[in-house]
PDB file of C-alpha atoms in Angstrom:
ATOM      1  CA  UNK A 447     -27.636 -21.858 -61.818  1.00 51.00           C
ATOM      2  CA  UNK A 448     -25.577 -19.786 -58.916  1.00 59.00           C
ATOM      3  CA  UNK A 449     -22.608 -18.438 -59.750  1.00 68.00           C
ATOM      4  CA  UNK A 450     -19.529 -19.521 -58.067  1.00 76.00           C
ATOM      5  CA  UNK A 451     -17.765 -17.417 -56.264  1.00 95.00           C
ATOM      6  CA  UNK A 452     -13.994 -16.867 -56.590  1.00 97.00           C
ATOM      7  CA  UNK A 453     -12.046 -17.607 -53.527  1.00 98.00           C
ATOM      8  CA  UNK A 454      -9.813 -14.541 -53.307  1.00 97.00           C
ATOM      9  CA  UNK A 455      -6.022 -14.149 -52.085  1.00 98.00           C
ATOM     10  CA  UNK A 456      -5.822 -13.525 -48.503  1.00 98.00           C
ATOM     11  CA  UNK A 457      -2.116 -12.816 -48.364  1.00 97.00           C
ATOM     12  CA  UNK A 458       0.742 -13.863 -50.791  1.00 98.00           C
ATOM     13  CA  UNK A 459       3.658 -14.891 -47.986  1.00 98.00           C
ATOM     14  CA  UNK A 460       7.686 -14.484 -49.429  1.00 98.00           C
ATOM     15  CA  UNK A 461       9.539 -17.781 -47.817  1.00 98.00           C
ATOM     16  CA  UNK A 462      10.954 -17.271 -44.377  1.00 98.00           C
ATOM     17  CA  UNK A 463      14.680 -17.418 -43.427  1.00 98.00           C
ATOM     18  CA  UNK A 464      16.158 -21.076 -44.349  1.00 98.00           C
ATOM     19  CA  UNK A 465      17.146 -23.208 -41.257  1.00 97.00           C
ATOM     20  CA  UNK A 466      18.906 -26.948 -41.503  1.00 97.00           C
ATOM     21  CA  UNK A 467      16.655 -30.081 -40.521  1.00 96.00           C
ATOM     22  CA  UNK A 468      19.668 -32.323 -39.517  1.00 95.00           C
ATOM     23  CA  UNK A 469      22.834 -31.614 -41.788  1.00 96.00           C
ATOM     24  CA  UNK A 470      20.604 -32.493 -45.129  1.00 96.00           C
ATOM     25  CA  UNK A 471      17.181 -30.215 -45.343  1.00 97.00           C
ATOM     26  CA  UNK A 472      17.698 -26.641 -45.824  1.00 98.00           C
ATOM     27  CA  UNK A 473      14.007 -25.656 -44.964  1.00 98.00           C
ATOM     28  CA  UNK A 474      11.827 -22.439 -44.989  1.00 98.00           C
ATOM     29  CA  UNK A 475       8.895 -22.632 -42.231  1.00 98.00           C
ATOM     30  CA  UNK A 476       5.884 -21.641 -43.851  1.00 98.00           C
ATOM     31  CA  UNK A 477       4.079 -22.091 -41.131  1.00 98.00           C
ATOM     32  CA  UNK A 478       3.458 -22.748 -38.021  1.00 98.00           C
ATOM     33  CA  UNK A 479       6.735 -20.998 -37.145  1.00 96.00           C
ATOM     34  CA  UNK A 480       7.208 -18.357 -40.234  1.00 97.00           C
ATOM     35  CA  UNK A 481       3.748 -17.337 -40.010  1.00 98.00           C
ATOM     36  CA  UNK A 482       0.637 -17.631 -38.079  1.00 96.00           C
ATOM     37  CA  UNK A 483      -1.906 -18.969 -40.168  1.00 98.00           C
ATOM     38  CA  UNK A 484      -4.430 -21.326 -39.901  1.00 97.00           C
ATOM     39  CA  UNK A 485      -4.125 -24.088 -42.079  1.00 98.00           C
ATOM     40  CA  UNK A 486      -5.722 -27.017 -40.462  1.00 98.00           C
ATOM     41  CA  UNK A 487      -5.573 -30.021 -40.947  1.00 98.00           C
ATOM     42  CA  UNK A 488      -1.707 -28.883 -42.114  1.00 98.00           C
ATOM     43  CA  UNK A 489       0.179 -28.195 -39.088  1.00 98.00           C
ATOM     44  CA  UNK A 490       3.417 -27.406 -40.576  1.00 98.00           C
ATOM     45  CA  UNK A 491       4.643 -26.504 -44.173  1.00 98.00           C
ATOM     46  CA  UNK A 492       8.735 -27.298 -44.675  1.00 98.00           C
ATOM     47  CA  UNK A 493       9.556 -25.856 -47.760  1.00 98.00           C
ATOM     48  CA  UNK A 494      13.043 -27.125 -49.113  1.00 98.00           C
ATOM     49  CA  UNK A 495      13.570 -24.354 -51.650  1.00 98.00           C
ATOM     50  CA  UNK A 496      16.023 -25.720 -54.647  1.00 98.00           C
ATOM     51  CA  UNK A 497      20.034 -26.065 -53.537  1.00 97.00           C
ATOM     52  CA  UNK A 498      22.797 -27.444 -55.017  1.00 98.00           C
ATOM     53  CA  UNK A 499      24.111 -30.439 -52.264  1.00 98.00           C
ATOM     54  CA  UNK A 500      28.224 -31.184 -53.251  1.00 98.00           C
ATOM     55  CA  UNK A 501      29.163 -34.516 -53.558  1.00 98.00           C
ATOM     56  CA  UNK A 502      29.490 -36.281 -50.535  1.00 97.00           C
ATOM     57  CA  UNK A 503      30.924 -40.002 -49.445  1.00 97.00           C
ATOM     58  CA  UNK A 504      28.923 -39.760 -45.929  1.00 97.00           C
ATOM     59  CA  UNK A 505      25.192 -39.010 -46.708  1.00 97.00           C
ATOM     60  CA  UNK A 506      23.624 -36.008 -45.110  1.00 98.00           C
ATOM     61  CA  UNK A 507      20.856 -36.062 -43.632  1.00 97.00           C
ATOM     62  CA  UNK A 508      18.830 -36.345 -39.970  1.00 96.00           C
ATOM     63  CA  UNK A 509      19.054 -39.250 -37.831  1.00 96.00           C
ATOM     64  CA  UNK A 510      16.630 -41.086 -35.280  1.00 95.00           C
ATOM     65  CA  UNK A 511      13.676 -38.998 -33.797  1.00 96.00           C
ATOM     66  CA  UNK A 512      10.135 -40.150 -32.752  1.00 96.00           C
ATOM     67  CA  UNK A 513       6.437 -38.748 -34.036  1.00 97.00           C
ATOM     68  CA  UNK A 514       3.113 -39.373 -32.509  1.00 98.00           C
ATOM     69  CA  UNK A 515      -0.161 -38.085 -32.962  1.00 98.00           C
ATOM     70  CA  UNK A 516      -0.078 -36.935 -36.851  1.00 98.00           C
ATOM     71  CA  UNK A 517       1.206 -37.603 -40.535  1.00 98.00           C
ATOM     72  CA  UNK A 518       4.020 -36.840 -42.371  1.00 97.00           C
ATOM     73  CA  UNK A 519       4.208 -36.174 -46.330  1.00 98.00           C
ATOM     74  CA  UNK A 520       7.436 -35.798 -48.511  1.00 98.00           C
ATOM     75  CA  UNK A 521       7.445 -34.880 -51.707  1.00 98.00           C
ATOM     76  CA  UNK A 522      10.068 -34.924 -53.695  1.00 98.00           C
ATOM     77  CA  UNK A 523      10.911 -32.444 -56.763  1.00 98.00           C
ATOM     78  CA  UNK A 524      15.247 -32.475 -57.142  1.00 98.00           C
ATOM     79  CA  UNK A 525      17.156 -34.825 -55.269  1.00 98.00           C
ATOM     80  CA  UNK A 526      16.648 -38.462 -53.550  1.00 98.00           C
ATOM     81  CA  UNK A 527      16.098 -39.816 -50.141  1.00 98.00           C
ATOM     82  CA  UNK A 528      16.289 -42.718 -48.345  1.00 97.00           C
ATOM     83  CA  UNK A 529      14.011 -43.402 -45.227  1.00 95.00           C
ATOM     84  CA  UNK A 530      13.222 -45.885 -42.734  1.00 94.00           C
ATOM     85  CA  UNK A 531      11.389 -46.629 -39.873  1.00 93.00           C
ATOM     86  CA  UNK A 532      10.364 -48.679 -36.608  1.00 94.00           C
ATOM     87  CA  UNK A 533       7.819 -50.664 -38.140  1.00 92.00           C
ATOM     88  CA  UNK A 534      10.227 -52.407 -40.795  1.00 91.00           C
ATOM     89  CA  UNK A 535       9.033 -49.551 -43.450  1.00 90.00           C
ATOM     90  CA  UNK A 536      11.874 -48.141 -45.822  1.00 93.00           C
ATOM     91  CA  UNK A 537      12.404 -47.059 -49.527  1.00 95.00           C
ATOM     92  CA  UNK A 538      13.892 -44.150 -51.554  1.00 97.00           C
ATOM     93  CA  UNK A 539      12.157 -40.901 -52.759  1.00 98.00           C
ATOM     94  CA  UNK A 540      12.746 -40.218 -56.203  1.00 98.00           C
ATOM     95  CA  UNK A 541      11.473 -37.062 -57.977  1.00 98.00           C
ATOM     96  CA  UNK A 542       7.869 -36.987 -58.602  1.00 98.00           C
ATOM     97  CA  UNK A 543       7.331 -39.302 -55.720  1.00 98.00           C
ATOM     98  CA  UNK A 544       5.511 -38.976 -52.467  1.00 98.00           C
ATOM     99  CA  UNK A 545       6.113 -40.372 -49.313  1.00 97.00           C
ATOM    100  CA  UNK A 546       3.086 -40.692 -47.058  1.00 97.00           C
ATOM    101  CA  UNK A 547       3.945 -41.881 -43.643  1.00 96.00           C
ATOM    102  CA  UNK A 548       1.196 -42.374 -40.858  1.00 97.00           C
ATOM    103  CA  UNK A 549       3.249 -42.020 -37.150  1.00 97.00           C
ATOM    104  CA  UNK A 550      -0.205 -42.273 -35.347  1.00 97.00           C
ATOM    105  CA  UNK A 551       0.387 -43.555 -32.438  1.00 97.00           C
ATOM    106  CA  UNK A 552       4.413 -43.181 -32.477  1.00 97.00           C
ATOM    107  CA  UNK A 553       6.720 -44.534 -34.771  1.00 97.00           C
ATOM    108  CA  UNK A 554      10.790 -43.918 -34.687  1.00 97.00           C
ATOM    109  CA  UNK A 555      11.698 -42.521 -38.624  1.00 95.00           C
ATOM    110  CA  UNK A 556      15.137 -41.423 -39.936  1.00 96.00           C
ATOM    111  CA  UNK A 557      15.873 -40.138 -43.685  1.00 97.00           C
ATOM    112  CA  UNK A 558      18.969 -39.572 -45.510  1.00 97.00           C
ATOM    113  CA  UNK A 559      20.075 -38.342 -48.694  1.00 98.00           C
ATOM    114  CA  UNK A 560      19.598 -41.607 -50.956  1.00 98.00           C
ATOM    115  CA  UNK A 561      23.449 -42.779 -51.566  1.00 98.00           C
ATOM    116  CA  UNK A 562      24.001 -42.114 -55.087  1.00 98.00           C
ATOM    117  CA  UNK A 563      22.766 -39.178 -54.723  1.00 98.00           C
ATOM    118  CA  UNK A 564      24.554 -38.144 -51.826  1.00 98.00           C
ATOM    119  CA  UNK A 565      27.732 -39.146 -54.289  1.00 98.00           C
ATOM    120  CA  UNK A 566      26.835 -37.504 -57.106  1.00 98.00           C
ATOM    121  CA  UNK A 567      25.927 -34.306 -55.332  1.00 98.00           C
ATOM    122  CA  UNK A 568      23.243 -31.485 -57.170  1.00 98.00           C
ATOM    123  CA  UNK A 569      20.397 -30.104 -56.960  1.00 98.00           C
ATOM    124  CA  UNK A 570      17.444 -31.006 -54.002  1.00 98.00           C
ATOM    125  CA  UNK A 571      14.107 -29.714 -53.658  1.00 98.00           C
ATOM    126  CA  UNK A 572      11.472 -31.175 -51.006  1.00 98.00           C
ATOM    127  CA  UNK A 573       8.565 -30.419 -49.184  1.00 98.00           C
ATOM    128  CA  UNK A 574       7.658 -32.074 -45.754  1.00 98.00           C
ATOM    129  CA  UNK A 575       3.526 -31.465 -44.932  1.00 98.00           C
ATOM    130  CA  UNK A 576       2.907 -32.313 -40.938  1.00 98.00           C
ATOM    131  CA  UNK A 577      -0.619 -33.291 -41.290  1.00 98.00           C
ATOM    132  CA  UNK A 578      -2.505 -33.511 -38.344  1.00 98.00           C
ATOM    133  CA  UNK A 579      -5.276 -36.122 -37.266  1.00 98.00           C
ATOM    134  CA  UNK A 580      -8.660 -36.105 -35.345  1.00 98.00           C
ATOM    135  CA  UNK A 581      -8.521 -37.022 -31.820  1.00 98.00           C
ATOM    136  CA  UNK A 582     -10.091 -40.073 -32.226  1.00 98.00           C
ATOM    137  CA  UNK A 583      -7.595 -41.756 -35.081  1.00 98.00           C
ATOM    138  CA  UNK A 584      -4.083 -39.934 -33.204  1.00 98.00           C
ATOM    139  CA  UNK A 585      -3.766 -43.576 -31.616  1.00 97.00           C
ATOM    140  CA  UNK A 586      -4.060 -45.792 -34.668  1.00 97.00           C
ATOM    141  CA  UNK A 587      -2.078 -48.101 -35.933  1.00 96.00           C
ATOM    142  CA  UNK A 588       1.267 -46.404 -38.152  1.00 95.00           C
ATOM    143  CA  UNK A 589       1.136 -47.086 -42.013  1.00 94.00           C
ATOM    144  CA  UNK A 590       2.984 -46.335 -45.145  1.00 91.00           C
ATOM    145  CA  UNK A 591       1.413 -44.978 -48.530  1.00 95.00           C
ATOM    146  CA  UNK A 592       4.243 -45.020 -51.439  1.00 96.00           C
ATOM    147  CA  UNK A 593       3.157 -43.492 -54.177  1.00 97.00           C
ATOM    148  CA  UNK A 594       5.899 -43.496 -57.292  1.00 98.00           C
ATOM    149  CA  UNK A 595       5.237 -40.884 -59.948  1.00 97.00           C
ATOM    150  CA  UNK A 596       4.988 -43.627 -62.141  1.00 97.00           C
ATOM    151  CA  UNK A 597       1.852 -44.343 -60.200  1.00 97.00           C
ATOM    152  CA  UNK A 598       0.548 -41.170 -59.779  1.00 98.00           C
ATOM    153  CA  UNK A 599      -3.164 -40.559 -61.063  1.00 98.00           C
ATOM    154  CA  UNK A 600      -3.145 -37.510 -63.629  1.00 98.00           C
ATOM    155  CA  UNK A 601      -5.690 -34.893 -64.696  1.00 98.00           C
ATOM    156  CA  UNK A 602      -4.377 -34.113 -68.605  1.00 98.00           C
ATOM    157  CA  UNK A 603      -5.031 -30.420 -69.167  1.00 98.00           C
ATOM    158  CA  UNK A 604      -6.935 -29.401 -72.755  1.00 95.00           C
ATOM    159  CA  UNK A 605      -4.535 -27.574 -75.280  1.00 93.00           C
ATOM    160  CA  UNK A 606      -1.266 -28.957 -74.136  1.00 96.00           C
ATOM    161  CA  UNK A 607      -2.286 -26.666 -71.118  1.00 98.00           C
ATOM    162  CA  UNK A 608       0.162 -29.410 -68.614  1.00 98.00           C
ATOM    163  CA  UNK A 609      -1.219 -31.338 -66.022  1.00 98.00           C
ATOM    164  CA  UNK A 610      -2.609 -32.139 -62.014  1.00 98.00           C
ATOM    165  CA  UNK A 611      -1.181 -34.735 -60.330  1.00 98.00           C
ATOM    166  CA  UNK A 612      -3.755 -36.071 -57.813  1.00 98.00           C
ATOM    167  CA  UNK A 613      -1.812 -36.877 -54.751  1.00 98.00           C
ATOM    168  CA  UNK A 614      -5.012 -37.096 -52.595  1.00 98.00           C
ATOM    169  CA  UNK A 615      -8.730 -36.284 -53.085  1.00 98.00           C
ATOM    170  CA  UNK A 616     -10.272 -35.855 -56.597  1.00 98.00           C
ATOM    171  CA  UNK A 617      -9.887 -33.690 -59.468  1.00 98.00           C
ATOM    172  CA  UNK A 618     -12.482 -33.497 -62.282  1.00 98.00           C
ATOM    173  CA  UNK A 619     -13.273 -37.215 -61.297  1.00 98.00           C
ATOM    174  CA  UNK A 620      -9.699 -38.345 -61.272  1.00 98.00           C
ATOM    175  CA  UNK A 621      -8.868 -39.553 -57.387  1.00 98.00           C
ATOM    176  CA  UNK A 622      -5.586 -39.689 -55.804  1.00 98.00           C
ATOM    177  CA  UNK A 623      -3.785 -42.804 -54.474  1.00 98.00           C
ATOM    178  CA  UNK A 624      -3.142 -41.618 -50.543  1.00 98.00           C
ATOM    179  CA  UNK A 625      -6.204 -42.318 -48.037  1.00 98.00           C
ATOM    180  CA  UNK A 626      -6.627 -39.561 -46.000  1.00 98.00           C
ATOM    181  CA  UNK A 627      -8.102 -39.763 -42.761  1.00 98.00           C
ATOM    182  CA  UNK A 628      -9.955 -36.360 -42.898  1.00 98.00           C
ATOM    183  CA  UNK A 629     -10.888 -34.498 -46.607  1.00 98.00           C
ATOM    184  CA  UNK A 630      -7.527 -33.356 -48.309  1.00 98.00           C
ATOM    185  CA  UNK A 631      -7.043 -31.791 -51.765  1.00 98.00           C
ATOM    186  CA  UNK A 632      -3.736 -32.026 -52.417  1.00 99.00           C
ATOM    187  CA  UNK A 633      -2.199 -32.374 -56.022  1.00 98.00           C
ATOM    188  CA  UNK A 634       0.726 -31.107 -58.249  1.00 98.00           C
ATOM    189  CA  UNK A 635      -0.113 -28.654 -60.586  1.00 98.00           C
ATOM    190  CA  UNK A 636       2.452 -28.899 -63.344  1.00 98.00           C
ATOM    191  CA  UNK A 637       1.354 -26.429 -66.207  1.00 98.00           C
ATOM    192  CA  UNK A 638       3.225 -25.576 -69.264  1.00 98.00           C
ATOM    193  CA  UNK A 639       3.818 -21.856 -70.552  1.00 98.00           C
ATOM    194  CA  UNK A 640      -0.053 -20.533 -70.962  1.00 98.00           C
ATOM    195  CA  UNK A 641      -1.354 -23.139 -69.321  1.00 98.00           C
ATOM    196  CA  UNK A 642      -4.420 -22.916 -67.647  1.00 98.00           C
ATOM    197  CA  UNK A 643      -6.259 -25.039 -65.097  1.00 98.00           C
ATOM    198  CA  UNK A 644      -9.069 -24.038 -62.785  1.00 98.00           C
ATOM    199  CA  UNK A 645      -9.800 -25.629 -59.251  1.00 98.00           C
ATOM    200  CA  UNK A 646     -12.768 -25.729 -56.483  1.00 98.00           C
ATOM    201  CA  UNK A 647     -12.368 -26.163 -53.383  1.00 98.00           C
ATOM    202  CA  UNK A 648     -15.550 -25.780 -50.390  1.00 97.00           C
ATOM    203  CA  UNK A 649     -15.505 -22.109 -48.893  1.00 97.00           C
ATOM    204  CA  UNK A 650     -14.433 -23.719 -45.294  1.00 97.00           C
ATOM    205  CA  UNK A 651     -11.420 -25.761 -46.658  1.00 98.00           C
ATOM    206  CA  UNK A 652      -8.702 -24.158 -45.155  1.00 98.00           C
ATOM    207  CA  UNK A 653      -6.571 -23.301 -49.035  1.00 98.00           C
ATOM    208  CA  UNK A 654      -2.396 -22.551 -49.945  1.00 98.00           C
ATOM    209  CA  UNK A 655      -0.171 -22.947 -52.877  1.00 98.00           C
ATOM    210  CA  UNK A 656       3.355 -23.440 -52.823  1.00 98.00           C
ATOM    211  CA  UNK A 657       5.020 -22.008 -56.000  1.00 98.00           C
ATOM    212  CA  UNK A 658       7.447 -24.281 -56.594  1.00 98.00           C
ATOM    213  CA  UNK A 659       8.615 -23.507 -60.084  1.00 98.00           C
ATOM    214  CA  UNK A 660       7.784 -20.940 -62.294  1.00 98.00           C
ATOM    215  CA  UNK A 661       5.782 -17.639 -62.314  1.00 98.00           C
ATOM    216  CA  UNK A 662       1.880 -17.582 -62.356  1.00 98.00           C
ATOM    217  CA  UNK A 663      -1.313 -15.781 -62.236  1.00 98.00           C
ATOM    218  CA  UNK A 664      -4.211 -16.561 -59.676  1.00 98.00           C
ATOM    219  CA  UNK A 665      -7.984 -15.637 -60.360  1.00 98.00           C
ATOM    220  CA  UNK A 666      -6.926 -13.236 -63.662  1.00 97.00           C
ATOM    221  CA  UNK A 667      -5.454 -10.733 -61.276  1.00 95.00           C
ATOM    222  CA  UNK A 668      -2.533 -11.488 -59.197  1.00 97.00           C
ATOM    223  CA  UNK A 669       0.770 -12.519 -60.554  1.00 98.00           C
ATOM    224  CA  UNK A 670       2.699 -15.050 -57.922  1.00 98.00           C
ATOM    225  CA  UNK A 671       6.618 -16.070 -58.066  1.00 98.00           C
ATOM    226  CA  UNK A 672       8.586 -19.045 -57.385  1.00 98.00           C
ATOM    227  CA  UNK A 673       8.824 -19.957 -53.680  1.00 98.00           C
ATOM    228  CA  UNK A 674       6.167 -17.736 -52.670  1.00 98.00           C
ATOM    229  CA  UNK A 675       3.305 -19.417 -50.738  1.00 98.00           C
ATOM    230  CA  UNK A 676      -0.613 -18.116 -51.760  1.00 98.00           C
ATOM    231  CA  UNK A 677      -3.369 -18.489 -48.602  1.00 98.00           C
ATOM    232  CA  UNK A 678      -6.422 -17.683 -49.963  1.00 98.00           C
ATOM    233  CA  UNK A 679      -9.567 -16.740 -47.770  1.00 98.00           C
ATOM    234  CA  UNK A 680     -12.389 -19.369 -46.301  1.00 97.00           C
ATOM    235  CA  UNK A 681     -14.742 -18.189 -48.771  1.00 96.00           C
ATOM    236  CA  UNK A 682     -15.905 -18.355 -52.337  1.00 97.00           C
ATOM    237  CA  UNK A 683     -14.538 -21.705 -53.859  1.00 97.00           C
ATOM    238  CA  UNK A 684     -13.459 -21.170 -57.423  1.00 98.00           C
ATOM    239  CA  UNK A 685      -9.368 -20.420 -58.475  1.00 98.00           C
ATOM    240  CA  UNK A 686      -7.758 -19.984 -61.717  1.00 98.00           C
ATOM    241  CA  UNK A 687      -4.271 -20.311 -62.768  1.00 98.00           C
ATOM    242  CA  UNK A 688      -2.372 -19.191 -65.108  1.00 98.00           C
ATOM    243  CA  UNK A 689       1.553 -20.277 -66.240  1.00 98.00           C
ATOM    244  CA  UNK A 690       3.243 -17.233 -67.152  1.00 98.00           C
ATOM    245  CA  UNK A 691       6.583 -19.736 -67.432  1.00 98.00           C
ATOM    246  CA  UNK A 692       6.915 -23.207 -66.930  1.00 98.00           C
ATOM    247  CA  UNK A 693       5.551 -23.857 -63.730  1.00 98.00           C
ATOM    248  CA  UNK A 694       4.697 -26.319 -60.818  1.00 98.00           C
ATOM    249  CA  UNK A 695       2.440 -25.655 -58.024  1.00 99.00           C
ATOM    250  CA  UNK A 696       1.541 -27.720 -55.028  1.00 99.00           C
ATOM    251  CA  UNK A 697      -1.593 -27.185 -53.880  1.00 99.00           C
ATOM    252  CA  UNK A 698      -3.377 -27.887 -50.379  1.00 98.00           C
ATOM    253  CA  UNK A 699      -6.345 -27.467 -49.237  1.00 99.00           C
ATOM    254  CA  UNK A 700      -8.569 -29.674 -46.803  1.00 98.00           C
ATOM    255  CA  UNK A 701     -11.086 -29.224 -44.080  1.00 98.00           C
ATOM    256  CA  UNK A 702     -10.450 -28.042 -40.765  1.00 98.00           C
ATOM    257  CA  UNK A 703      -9.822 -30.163 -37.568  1.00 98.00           C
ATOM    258  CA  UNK A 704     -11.893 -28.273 -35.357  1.00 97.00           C
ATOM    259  CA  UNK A 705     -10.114 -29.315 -31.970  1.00 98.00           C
ATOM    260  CA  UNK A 706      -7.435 -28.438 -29.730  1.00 98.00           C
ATOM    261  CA  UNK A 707      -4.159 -28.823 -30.605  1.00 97.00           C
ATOM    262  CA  UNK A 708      -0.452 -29.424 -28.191  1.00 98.00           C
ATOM    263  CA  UNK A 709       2.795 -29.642 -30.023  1.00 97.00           C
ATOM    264  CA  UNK A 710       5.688 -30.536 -28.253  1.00 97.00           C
ATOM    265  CA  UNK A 711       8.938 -31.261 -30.807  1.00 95.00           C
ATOM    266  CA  UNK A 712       7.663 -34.232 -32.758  1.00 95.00           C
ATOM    267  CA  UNK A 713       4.454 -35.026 -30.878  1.00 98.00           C
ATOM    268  CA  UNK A 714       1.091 -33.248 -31.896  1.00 98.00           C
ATOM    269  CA  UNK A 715      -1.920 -34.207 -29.870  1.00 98.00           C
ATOM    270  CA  UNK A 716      -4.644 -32.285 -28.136  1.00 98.00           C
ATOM    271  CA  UNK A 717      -3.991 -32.288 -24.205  1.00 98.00           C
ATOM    272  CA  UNK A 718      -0.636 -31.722 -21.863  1.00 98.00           C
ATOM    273  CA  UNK A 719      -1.384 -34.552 -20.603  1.00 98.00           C
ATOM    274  CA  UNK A 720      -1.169 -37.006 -23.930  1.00 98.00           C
ATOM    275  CA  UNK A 721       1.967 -34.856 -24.292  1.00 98.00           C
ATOM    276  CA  UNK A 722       3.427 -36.085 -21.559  1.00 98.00           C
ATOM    277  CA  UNK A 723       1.790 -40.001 -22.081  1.00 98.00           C
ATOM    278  CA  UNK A 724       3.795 -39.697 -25.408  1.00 97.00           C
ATOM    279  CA  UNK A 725       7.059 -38.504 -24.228  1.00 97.00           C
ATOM    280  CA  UNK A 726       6.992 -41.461 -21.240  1.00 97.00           C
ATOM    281  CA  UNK A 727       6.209 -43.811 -23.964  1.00 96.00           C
ATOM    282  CA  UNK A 728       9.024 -42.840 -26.154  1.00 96.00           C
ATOM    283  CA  UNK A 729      11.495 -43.395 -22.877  1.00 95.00           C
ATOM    284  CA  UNK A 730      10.037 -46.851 -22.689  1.00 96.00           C
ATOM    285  CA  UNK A 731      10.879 -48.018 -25.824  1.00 95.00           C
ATOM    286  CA  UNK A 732       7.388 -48.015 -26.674  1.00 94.00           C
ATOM    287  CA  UNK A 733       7.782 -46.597 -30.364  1.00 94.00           C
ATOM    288  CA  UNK A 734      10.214 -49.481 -31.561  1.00 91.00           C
ATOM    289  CA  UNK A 735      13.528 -49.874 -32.225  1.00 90.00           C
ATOM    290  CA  UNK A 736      15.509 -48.373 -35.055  1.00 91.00           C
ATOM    291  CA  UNK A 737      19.483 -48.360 -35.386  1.00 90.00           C
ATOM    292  CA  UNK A 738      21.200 -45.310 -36.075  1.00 82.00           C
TER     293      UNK A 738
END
């Protein structure tokens, strides 16, 4: 038998300076703005680090805007919101759920504090993923993947150790609800004090955690903090954690898109010129119709 190889830290990256998404998502850029990294097939990392919202009558939040070309993923830790889109698509997103949304080939999506919330006030913790797609599938059709925690398919740790929550791919056999259109590991890791739980991911797979609770140590050596972000290098495949605390970790990792890439604002495809296809489209109506 070979022994595997331990995929090592790269670089342990402290969140970037918070900006507002609309008036209701206090966000660090993890990337591609904070830092240049390459984390195909996830374009962008918003990391909604935990903050107390007051009580409000009007619900914060960020109104109509178009996407084309990739996938959005919310996931929800403190907090509720309340989304809907162009195709008819809405619902609320409750701690411990996920919110998989498909824009493809251009939806119009707006998302607001959920209303009792919003009332209430306190805390509100998210993450938004901007997941990109293969050339050929950036013109599909949009869809919607809900998955509730109730739903959520669960790895139980030995010794009380805590447990993964398979948002996509498979651990240890145990496969997560979201299709993906390209391989993605992505799960919650949510280990109790002493916990332990070790993952393997190929050597290409481009590989981050998001610390989003707690204190931990990666591959025996290296102890991380809360709302730090761990890349770890395209080699080697094996990584342990360790719960110092209580802690919850979201981890990503998938296989590269190996193609060129254009941004502009909310669009993501691979030529100026689809760019410029998307943003005539969106002038035309062509995404839908959603009221403000």
């Amino acid at each position: 038998m070979m022994e595997t190889k331990i995929k090592g830290i790269k670089n342990i990256l402290k969140a970037p300076a918070p900006h507002m998404v609309g008036d209701g998502f206090r966000v660090h850029n993890f990337f591609p703005g904070g830092y240049e990294i390459n984390m195909s097939p996830f374009f962008l990392l918003d990391y909604g680090s935990k903050i107390e919202f007051s009580a409000r009558k009007e619900p914060r939040g960020v109104g109509v805007h178009p996407h084309r070309g990739f996938e959005t993923v919310t996931i929800a830790y403190h907090g509720a919101v309340a989304h809907q889109d162009s195709t008819g698509n809405s619902g609320i997103i409750y701690p411990g759920d996920v919110q998989w949304m498909t824009a493809a080939s251009g939806i119009l999506h707006k998302e607001y504090h959920e209303e009792a919330y919003s009332l209430a006030g306190g805390p509100f913790q998210m993450v938004q993923l901007w997941v990109n797609l293969p050339a050929k599938d950036k013109m599909s059709k949009p869809k919607y993947q809900a998955i509730k925690q109730a739903d959520m398919a669960v790895f139980n740790l030995p010794a009380d150790g805590g447990k993964i929550e398979v948002i996509a791919g498979n651990y240890k056999g145990i496969k997560g609800n979201a299709d993906t259109f390209t391989p993605i590991e992505l799960y919650n890791a949510r280990l109790n004090k002493g916990g332990k739980a070790t993952l393997s991911f190929p050597a290409n797979f481009n590989t981050g955690f998001v610390i989003i609770e707690g204190t931990v140590k990666i591959n025996d050596e290296q102890e991380v903090k809360v709302n730090d972000f761990v890349h770890f290098k395209n080699e080697g495949e094996e990584i342990t954690i360790e719960a110092l605390e209580d802690s919850i970790i979201l981890v990503l990792s998938g296989e590269p898109i190996n193609e060129p890439i254009k941004q502009y604002g909310p669009f993501l495809m691979n030529t100026e010129a689809e760019i410029h296809q998307a943003i005539s489209d969106y002038n035309q109506g062509k995404f839908g119709y959603l009221e403000e």
